[in-house]
Amino acid sequence: MIALKWLLVIAGIGLFGSAGALVVYDVYVSAQLRRLLRRSSEGSTESTGSSALLAARPFGPVRWQRALLLAALAVVPLLVSQSIVVVPDGFAGVRVSQFWGARPGTLYSGVHLVTPFIDTVALYDTRERVYLTEAAEGSAKPVGGIKPLLQVQAREGLNIGIAVAVRYRLDTHRLAYIHANLPEDIGNEVVAPVVASTYRSLAPNYITREIFAVKREELRSNAAAAIKTRLESDGILVREVVLRDIKLPEEYAKGLEGLLLKEQESERLGTETDIKQKEVKIAELEAEAQKARDVKQAEAQAQVRVLQAKAEADSMQYTLPLKQKQIEQSKLEAEARKEATLQNAEAAAQAKIIDSKAEIERQKNLADAEANRIRVTADAEANRIRVTAAADSERMKFEAAVLKQNPMLIQKIIAERLSDKLQIMMVPVDGKNFFANDVFRSAFSGLSAGAGDEDADGNSQAAIVNPQKRAHKP
């Protein structure tokens, strides 16, 4: 919003400048035209040039109307910018009119609109402030915002220096009253006199020693209540009043210090006396306690000896039977161990016998199983041989029947078994439609492999073998 305000101001100033520049330009052009017209009367050549210039732009008056329009337009952004007021954070404002003075209501931080050139905004810092007085006597002039030590009189008439701190802030709801009735420097002209007069009116109710020691907090609380009441009536809110330090007169401080030292010495002696008396009493009590402890200890020792004697007598009565029982128990344990050893030996022998019998039985079972396996294997082999022989017999009978029907199969079988490279082709000898018949007949006319009988269909067949295997043919 601040940027907008400045943009409006710049726009208004620019429009005013444009109006002024327009007027200046028209005045300058008019002056140039008049100078050219004066020169045109001195020669015809110059007259011709001036005539052309006048034809280009006829001589006329200054454009006041346009300049006034620009000036009127410039007033608008300036008025808008003057009506915008920005209250920063930590501040509050009061609208002050030129006709009615301070207007009621508080303008808080943000953007506000006011009547331009009639209303103004007075800003007040609403953050907390601290009124301080220095903790030691110094210059009467404030240094760094710290006021001189506040001097008050006690009931005895002695001057006492008081260092105080008051935290306060302005009541934002009563800024109009503050602006109209209170001075600008509220801290020095309002808060400081109220604090000083309050402490100076309350201090005579106490003696110096009470202010310094026992009733300091009472003085502070009374002063804080009075200061808050008086300043709140003026629109100033007090948060806290602190009594930082009290400066006593030098001579009184020395006397008070000596008195305090004597009182401390008296208190120390009284404390030491009480301690000594308590130590004597403690020693007496300790002696009586030690005596009582010794008596009780002697009685306890006597009772212990009596009890020990009785215990020894009682123990002698039970010792012999106990020893006898222990001897008998040892004998019984020895016999039990002997019996257990014998039983273990017998059990081990029986276990070995059982193991040997089991091993013999296992070997016998293994032998029987092996004999059964051999017998079964032999039976299976004999059965296989019988089956194979029967199959071979059947196969030979079948082959004999086949060979009886086709004697040429013998040569084919022999040729097949001679070599895997032997090639055999069966062709009809008298086949008329076989294209290779004449070729084979002309190429192998002298190498006939043999003649076959007529088959069942009445066709003759010839076996032609590969000439590369001819030498091996039977």
Coordinates of C-alpha atoms in Angstrom, one line a residue:
M1 CA 0.0 0.0 0.0
I2 CA 2.9 2.4 0.6
A3 CA 4.2 1.6 -2.9
L4 CA 0.7 2.5 -4.3
K5 CA 0.7 5.7 -2.4
W6 CA 4.1 6.7 -3.8
L7 CA 3.0 5.7 -7.3
L8 CA 0.0 8.0 -7.0
V9 CA 2.3 10.8 -5.9
I10 CA 4.7 10.2 -8.8
A11 CA 1.8 10.1 -11.2
G12 CA 0.4 13.4 -9.9
I13 CA 3.8 15.1 -10.1
G14 CA 4.2 13.7 -13.6
L15 CA 0.9 15.1 -14.8
F16 CA 1.8 18.5 -13.3
G17 CA 5.1 18.4 -15.1
S18 CA 3.4 17.5 -18.3
A19 CA 1.1 20.4 -18.0
G20 CA 4.0 22.8 -17.4
A21 CA 6.0 21.3 -20.2
L22 CA 3.1 21.8 -22.6
V23 CA 2.8 25.4 -21.7
V24 CA 6.5 26.0 -22.0
Y25 CA 6.6 24.3 -25.4
D26 CA 3.8 26.4 -26.8
V27 CA 5.4 29.6 -25.6
Y28 CA 8.7 28.5 -27.1
V29 CA 7.2 27.7 -30.5
S30 CA 5.3 31.1 -30.5
A31 CA 8.5 32.9 -29.8
Q32 CA 10.3 31.1 -32.6
L33 CA 7.5 31.9 -35.1
R34 CA 7.5 35.6 -34.1
R35 CA 11.3 35.7 -34.6
L36 CA 10.9 34.1 -38.1
L37 CA 8.2 36.6 -39.1
R38 CA 10.4 39.5 -38.1
R39 CA 13.1 38.1 -40.3
S40 CA 10.8 37.5 -43.2
S41 CA 10.2 41.3 -43.6
E42 CA 13.9 41.8 -44.3
G43 CA 14.2 39.6 -47.4
S44 CA 12.1 37.7 -49.9
T45 CA 14.1 34.5 -49.5
E46 CA 13.5 34.4 -45.9
S47 CA 9.9 35.3 -46.5
T48 CA 9.4 32.2 -48.6
G49 CA 10.8 30.0 -45.8
S50 CA 8.6 31.6 -43.2
S51 CA 5.6 31.2 -45.4
A52 CA 6.3 27.5 -45.7
L53 CA 6.6 27.2 -41.9
L54 CA 3.4 29.0 -41.4
A55 CA 1.7 26.7 -43.9
A56 CA 3.0 23.7 -42.0
R57 CA 1.8 24.9 -38.6
P58 CA -0.4 28.0 -38.4
F59 CA 0.3 30.4 -35.6
G60 CA -2.0 30.0 -32.7
P61 CA -2.3 30.8 -29.0
V62 CA -0.9 28.7 -26.1
R63 CA -2.9 25.5 -25.2
W64 CA -4.0 26.6 -21.8
Q65 CA -7.1 24.4 -21.8
R66 CA -5.1 21.2 -22.3
A67 CA -2.6 22.3 -19.7
L68 CA -5.4 23.0 -17.2
L69 CA -6.9 19.6 -17.9
L70 CA -3.6 17.8 -17.2
A71 CA -3.2 19.8 -14.0
A72 CA -6.8 18.9 -12.9
L73 CA -6.0 15.2 -13.6
A74 CA -2.8 15.5 -11.6
V75 CA -4.8 16.7 -8.6
V76 CA -6.8 13.3 -8.5
P77 CA -3.8 10.9 -7.7
L78 CA -2.4 13.5 -5.3
L79 CA -5.6 13.7 -3.4
V80 CA -5.9 9.9 -3.3
S81 CA -2.4 9.5 -2.1
Q82 CA -3.0 12.1 0.6
S83 CA -6.0 10.2 1.8
I84 CA -4.1 6.9 2.3
V85 CA -2.4 6.6 5.7
V86 CA -0.4 3.5 6.8
V87 CA 0.0 2.8 10.5
P88 CA 3.0 0.6 11.1
D89 CA 3.2 -2.3 13.5
G90 CA 3.6 -1.4 17.2
F91 CA 1.9 2.0 16.6
A92 CA -1.6 3.3 16.8
G93 CA -2.9 6.6 15.4
V94 CA -5.4 9.3 16.2
R95 CA -7.3 11.2 13.4
V96 CA -6.8 14.9 14.0
S97 CA -9.1 17.3 12.1
Q98 CA -8.2 20.9 11.2
F99 CA -11.8 21.9 12.2
W100 CA -12.8 19.6 15.1
G101 CA -9.4 18.6 16.6
A102 CA -8.8 15.0 17.8
R103 CA -11.5 12.7 16.5
P104 CA -12.7 9.7 18.7
G105 CA -11.6 6.2 17.7
T106 CA -8.2 4.6 17.3
L107 CA -6.5 3.8 14.0
Y108 CA -4.6 0.5 14.5
S109 CA -1.8 -0.9 12.4
G110 CA -2.8 -1.2 8.8
V111 CA -4.2 1.1 6.0
H112 CA -6.7 3.8 6.7
L113 CA -8.4 6.5 4.6
V114 CA -8.7 10.1 5.8
T115 CA -9.9 13.3 4.4
P116 CA -7.0 14.8 2.5
F117 CA -5.6 18.2 3.6
I118 CA -8.2 18.3 6.4
D119 CA -7.4 15.3 8.6
T120 CA -4.0 14.2 9.8
V121 CA -2.9 11.1 11.8
A122 CA -0.8 11.4 14.9
L123 CA 1.1 8.2 15.6
Y124 CA 1.8 6.9 19.1
D125 CA 4.1 4.0 20.1
T126 CA 1.9 1.4 21.8
R127 CA 4.7 -0.9 22.7
E128 CA 5.9 -1.3 26.3
R129 CA 8.2 1.3 27.7
V130 CA 10.4 1.2 30.7
Y131 CA 11.1 4.1 33.1
L132 CA 14.5 3.4 34.8
T133 CA 16.5 5.2 37.5
E134 CA 20.1 4.4 37.9
A135 CA 21.3 2.2 40.7
A136 CA 23.9 4.5 42.0
E137 CA 24.3 8.3 42.5
G138 CA 25.5 10.0 39.3
S139 CA 25.0 12.9 37.1
A140 CA 21.7 14.8 37.2
K141 CA 21.5 14.4 33.4
P142 CA 19.9 11.3 32.1
V143 CA 22.3 8.9 30.4
G144 CA 21.0 6.5 27.8
G145 CA 17.4 6.9 28.9
I146 CA 18.2 6.1 32.6
K147 CA 17.1 8.8 35.0
P148 CA 19.1 9.9 38.1
L149 CA 18.7 8.0 41.4
L150 CA 15.4 8.9 43.0
Q151 CA 16.0 10.6 46.4
V152 CA 13.4 10.1 49.2
Q153 CA 13.3 10.8 53.0
A154 CA 12.6 8.2 55.6
R155 CA 10.9 8.8 59.0
E156 CA 14.2 9.8 60.6
G157 CA 14.8 12.5 57.9
L158 CA 17.6 10.6 56.2
N159 CA 17.9 10.8 52.4
I160 CA 17.7 7.4 50.7
G161 CA 18.4 6.7 47.1
I162 CA 16.0 4.4 45.3
A163 CA 16.5 2.8 42.0
V164 CA 13.1 1.8 40.4
A165 CA 11.9 0.3 37.1
V166 CA 8.4 0.9 35.8
R167 CA 7.0 -1.0 32.8
Y168 CA 4.1 0.8 31.1
R169 CA 2.4 1.4 27.8
L170 CA -0.3 3.6 26.4
D171 CA -4.0 2.6 26.4
T172 CA -4.9 2.3 22.8
H173 CA -8.6 3.0 23.5
R174 CA -7.8 6.4 25.0
L175 CA -5.4 7.8 22.5
A176 CA -7.7 10.6 21.7
Y177 CA -7.7 11.7 25.3
I178 CA -3.9 11.3 25.6
H179 CA -3.4 13.4 22.4
A180 CA -5.7 16.1 23.6
N181 CA -4.6 16.3 27.3
L182 CA -1.1 14.9 27.9
P183 CA 2.3 16.3 26.8
E184 CA 4.3 14.6 24.0
D185 CA 7.1 13.4 26.3
I186 CA 4.9 11.2 28.5
G187 CA 7.8 9.3 30.1
N188 CA 9.6 12.4 31.4
E189 CA 6.7 14.7 32.0
V190 CA 4.0 12.3 33.3
V191 CA 5.5 9.0 34.4
A192 CA 8.6 10.3 36.1
P193 CA 6.8 12.9 38.4
V194 CA 4.1 10.4 39.3
V195 CA 6.7 7.7 40.3
A196 CA 8.9 10.2 42.3
S197 CA 5.9 11.8 44.1
T198 CA 4.5 8.4 45.0
Y199 CA 7.7 7.1 46.6
R200 CA 8.4 10.4 48.3
S201 CA 4.9 10.4 49.9
L202 CA 5.2 6.7 51.0
A203 CA 8.8 6.7 52.3
P204 CA 8.2 8.8 55.4
N205 CA 5.9 6.1 56.7
Y206 CA 8.9 3.8 57.3
I207 CA 12.1 4.1 59.1
T208 CA 15.3 3.6 57.2
R209 CA 16.0 0.1 58.5
E210 CA 12.5 -1.1 57.5
I211 CA 12.9 0.3 54.0
F212 CA 16.2 -1.4 53.6
A213 CA 15.3 -4.8 55.1
V214 CA 12.0 -6.0 56.4
K215 CA 9.4 -3.8 54.7
R216 CA 11.0 -3.3 51.2
E217 CA 8.3 -5.4 49.5
E218 CA 5.5 -3.7 51.4
L219 CA 6.8 -0.3 50.2
R220 CA 7.1 -1.6 46.6
S221 CA 3.6 -3.0 46.5
N222 CA 2.0 0.1 48.0
A223 CA 3.9 2.3 45.5
A224 CA 2.9 0.0 42.6
A225 CA -0.8 0.2 43.5
A226 CA -0.6 4.0 43.8
I227 CA 1.3 4.5 40.6
K228 CA -1.1 2.2 38.6
T229 CA -4.1 4.1 40.0
R230 CA -2.8 7.5 39.1
L231 CA -1.4 6.6 35.7
E232 CA -4.5 4.6 34.6
S233 CA -6.6 7.7 35.0
D234 CA -4.5 9.3 32.3
G235 CA -4.7 6.4 29.9
I236 CA -1.3 4.8 30.9
L237 CA -1.3 1.1 31.7
V238 CA 1.3 0.0 34.2
R239 CA 2.5 -3.6 33.9
E240 CA 5.0 -3.8 36.7
V241 CA 6.9 -1.7 39.3
V242 CA 10.2 -3.1 40.4
L243 CA 12.3 -1.8 43.3
R244 CA 15.8 -2.5 42.0
D245 CA 18.1 -1.1 44.7
I246 CA 18.2 1.1 47.8
K247 CA 21.2 3.4 48.4
L248 CA 21.6 4.3 52.1
P249 CA 23.6 7.4 53.3
E250 CA 27.2 6.6 53.7
E251 CA 27.5 7.2 57.5
Y252 CA 24.3 5.4 58.2
A253 CA 25.4 2.5 56.0
K254 CA 28.7 2.2 58.0
G255 CA 26.9 2.4 61.4
L256 CA 24.3 -0.1 60.2
E257 CA 27.0 -2.4 58.9
G258 CA 28.8 -2.2 62.3
L259 CA 25.5 -2.9 64.1
L260 CA 24.8 -5.8 61.9
L261 CA 28.2 -7.1 62.5
K262 CA 27.7 -6.9 66.3
E263 CA 24.3 -8.6 66.0
Q264 CA 25.8 -11.3 63.9
E265 CA 28.6 -11.7 66.4
S266 CA 26.1 -11.9 69.3
E267 CA 24.0 -14.4 67.3
R268 CA 27.2 -16.4 66.6
L269 CA 28.1 -16.5 70.3
G270 CA 24.6 -17.5 71.3
T271 CA 24.7 -20.2 68.6
E272 CA 28.0 -21.5 69.8
T273 CA 26.8 -21.6 73.4
D274 CA 23.8 -23.6 72.4
I275 CA 26.0 -25.9 70.5
K276 CA 28.3 -26.5 73.4
Q277 CA 25.4 -27.2 75.7
K278 CA 24.0 -29.6 73.2
E279 CA 27.4 -31.3 72.9
V280 CA 27.6 -31.7 76.7
K281 CA 24.1 -33.2 76.8
I282 CA 25.0 -35.4 73.9
A283 CA 28.1 -36.6 75.7
E284 CA 26.1 -37.4 78.8
L285 CA 23.5 -39.3 76.8
E286 CA 26.2 -41.2 75.0
A287 CA 27.9 -42.2 78.3
E288 CA 24.6 -43.5 79.7
A289 CA 23.9 -45.3 76.4
Q290 CA 27.4 -46.9 76.5
K291 CA 26.8 -48.0 80.1
A292 CA 23.5 -49.5 79.2
R293 CA 25.0 -51.2 76.2
D294 CA 27.9 -52.7 78.3
V295 CA 25.4 -54.1 80.8
K296 CA 23.2 -55.6 78.1
Q297 CA 26.3 -57.0 76.4
A298 CA 27.5 -58.7 79.6
E299 CA 24.1 -60.2 80.2
A300 CA 23.9 -61.3 76.7
Q301 CA 27.3 -63.0 76.9
A302 CA 26.4 -64.8 80.1
Q303 CA 23.2 -66.1 78.5
V304 CA 25.1 -67.1 75.4
R305 CA 27.5 -69.2 77.6
V306 CA 24.7 -70.9 79.4
L307 CA 23.0 -71.7 76.1
Q308 CA 26.3 -73.0 74.7
A309 CA 26.8 -75.3 77.7
K310 CA 23.2 -76.6 77.4
A311 CA 23.7 -77.1 73.7
E312 CA 26.9 -79.1 74.3
A313 CA 25.2 -81.3 76.9
D314 CA 22.3 -81.9 74.6
S315 CA 24.6 -82.6 71.6
M316 CA 26.5 -85.3 73.6
Q317 CA 23.2 -87.1 74.2
Y318 CA 22.5 -87.3 70.5
T319 CA 26.1 -87.7 69.1
L320 CA 26.6 -91.5 69.8
P321 CA 23.3 -92.7 68.3
L322 CA 24.0 -90.5 65.4
K323 CA 27.4 -92.0 64.9
Q324 CA 26.0 -95.5 65.1
K325 CA 23.3 -94.6 62.6
Q326 CA 26.0 -93.2 60.2
I327 CA 28.1 -96.5 60.5
E328 CA 25.0 -98.6 59.8
Q329 CA 24.1 -96.4 56.9
S330 CA 27.6 -96.8 55.4
K331 CA 27.4 -100.6 55.7
L332 CA 24.0 -100.6 54.0
E333 CA 25.3 -98.4 51.2
A334 CA 28.3 -100.7 50.6
E335 CA 26.1 -103.7 50.4
A336 CA 23.7 -101.9 48.0
R337 CA 26.6 -100.9 45.8
K338 CA 27.9 -104.6 45.8
E339 CA 24.4 -105.9 44.9
A340 CA 24.1 -103.3 42.2
T341 CA 27.5 -104.3 40.7
L342 CA 26.5 -107.9 40.6
Q343 CA 23.2 -107.1 39.0
N344 CA 24.9 -105.0 36.4
A345 CA 27.4 -107.8 35.5
E346 CA 24.7 -110.3 35.1
A347 CA 22.7 -107.9 33.0
A348 CA 25.7 -107.2 30.8
A349 CA 26.3 -111.0 30.3
Q350 CA 22.7 -111.6 29.4
A351 CA 22.8 -108.7 27.0
K352 CA 25.9 -110.1 25.2
I353 CA 24.2 -113.5 24.9
I354 CA 21.1 -111.9 23.5
D355 CA 23.2 -109.9 21.0
S356 CA 25.1 -113.0 19.8
K357 CA 21.8 -114.9 19.3
A358 CA 20.4 -112.0 17.4
E359 CA 23.5 -111.8 15.2
I360 CA 23.4 -115.6 14.4
E361 CA 19.7 -115.2 13.6
R362 CA 20.4 -112.2 11.4
Q363 CA 23.2 -114.1 9.5
K364 CA 20.9 -117.1 9.0
N365 CA 18.2 -114.8 7.7
L366 CA 20.7 -113.2 5.3
A367 CA 21.9 -116.6 4.0
D368 CA 18.3 -117.7 3.4
A369 CA 17.5 -114.5 1.6
E370 CA 20.6 -114.9 -0.6
A371 CA 19.7 -118.5 -1.4
N372 CA 16.1 -117.5 -2.3
R373 CA 17.4 -114.6 -4.5
I374 CA 19.8 -117.0 -6.3
R375 CA 17.0 -119.5 -6.8
V376 CA 14.6 -116.9 -8.1
T377 CA 17.3 -115.5 -10.4
A378 CA 18.0 -119.0 -11.8
D379 CA 14.3 -119.7 -12.3
A380 CA 13.9 -116.4 -14.0
E381 CA 16.9 -117.0 -16.3
A382 CA 15.7 -120.5 -17.2
N383 CA 12.3 -119.2 -17.9
R384 CA 13.9 -116.4 -20.1
I385 CA 15.9 -119.0 -22.0
R386 CA 12.8 -121.1 -22.6
V387 CA 10.8 -118.2 -23.8
T388 CA 13.7 -117.0 -26.0
A389 CA 14.2 -120.5 -27.5
A390 CA 10.5 -120.7 -28.2
A391 CA 10.5 -117.3 -29.7
D392 CA 13.5 -118.1 -31.9
S393 CA 11.9 -121.4 -32.9
E394 CA 8.8 -119.6 -33.9
R395 CA 10.8 -116.9 -35.7
M396 CA 12.8 -119.5 -37.6
K397 CA 9.7 -121.4 -38.6
F398 CA 8.2 -118.1 -39.9
E399 CA 11.3 -117.2 -41.8
A400 CA 11.5 -120.7 -43.3
A401 CA 7.9 -120.3 -44.5
V402 CA 8.7 -116.8 -45.9
L403 CA 11.9 -118.0 -47.6
K404 CA 10.0 -121.0 -49.1
Q405 CA 7.6 -118.6 -50.6
N406 CA 10.3 -116.0 -51.7
P407 CA 13.7 -117.5 -52.2
M408 CA 15.1 -114.1 -53.4
L409 CA 15.0 -112.8 -49.8
I410 CA 18.1 -114.8 -48.9
Q411 CA 20.2 -112.7 -51.3
K412 CA 18.7 -109.5 -50.0
I413 CA 19.4 -110.4 -46.4
I414 CA 23.0 -111.4 -47.2
A415 CA 23.5 -108.1 -49.1
E416 CA 22.1 -106.1 -46.2
R417 CA 24.4 -107.7 -43.7
L418 CA 27.6 -107.3 -45.9
S419 CA 27.8 -103.6 -45.4
D420 CA 25.8 -100.5 -44.5
K421 CA 27.0 -98.9 -47.8
L422 CA 25.6 -101.7 -50.0
Q423 CA 22.8 -100.3 -52.2
I424 CA 20.0 -102.6 -53.6
M425 CA 17.3 -101.8 -56.0
M426 CA 14.6 -104.2 -57.2
V427 CA 13.3 -103.5 -60.7
P428 CA 11.2 -105.5 -63.0
V429 CA 13.1 -107.0 -66.0
D430 CA 10.3 -106.8 -68.4
G431 CA 8.9 -103.6 -67.2
K432 CA 8.0 -101.4 -70.2
N433 CA 7.1 -98.3 -68.4
F434 CA 10.2 -98.0 -66.2
F435 CA 12.3 -95.2 -67.6
A436 CA 15.6 -96.4 -66.3
N437 CA 15.3 -99.9 -67.7
D438 CA 17.2 -99.2 -70.9
V439 CA 19.8 -97.1 -69.1
F440 CA 20.7 -99.8 -66.6
R441 CA 20.6 -102.4 -69.4
S442 CA 23.0 -100.5 -71.6
A443 CA 25.4 -99.5 -68.7
F444 CA 25.5 -102.9 -67.0
S445 CA 24.8 -105.2 -69.8
G446 CA 27.7 -107.4 -68.9
L447 CA 27.4 -107.2 -65.1
S448 CA 24.2 -108.9 -64.4
A449 CA 23.9 -109.6 -60.6
G450 CA 21.6 -112.7 -61.1
A451 CA 18.2 -113.6 -62.1
G452 CA 15.2 -114.2 -59.9
D453 CA 12.2 -116.5 -60.2
E454 CA 8.9 -115.2 -61.0
D455 CA 7.1 -113.8 -58.1
A456 CA 3.6 -114.5 -57.2
D457 CA 2.3 -112.0 -59.8
G458 CA 4.3 -113.6 -62.6
N459 CA 6.9 -110.7 -63.0
S460 CA 10.6 -111.4 -63.1
Q461 CA 12.9 -109.4 -60.8
A462 CA 16.7 -108.6 -61.0
A463 CA 19.0 -107.6 -58.2
I464 CA 21.3 -104.8 -59.2
V465 CA 24.0 -103.9 -56.7
N466 CA 26.3 -101.0 -56.5
P467 CA 29.3 -101.5 -58.8
Q468 CA 31.6 -100.0 -56.0
K469 CA 30.8 -103.1 -53.9
R470 CA 31.1 -105.5 -56.8
A471 CA 34.3 -107.0 -55.6
H472 CA 32.7 -108.1 -52.3
K473 CA 29.6 -109.6 -53.8
P474 CA 29.4 -113.4 -53.0

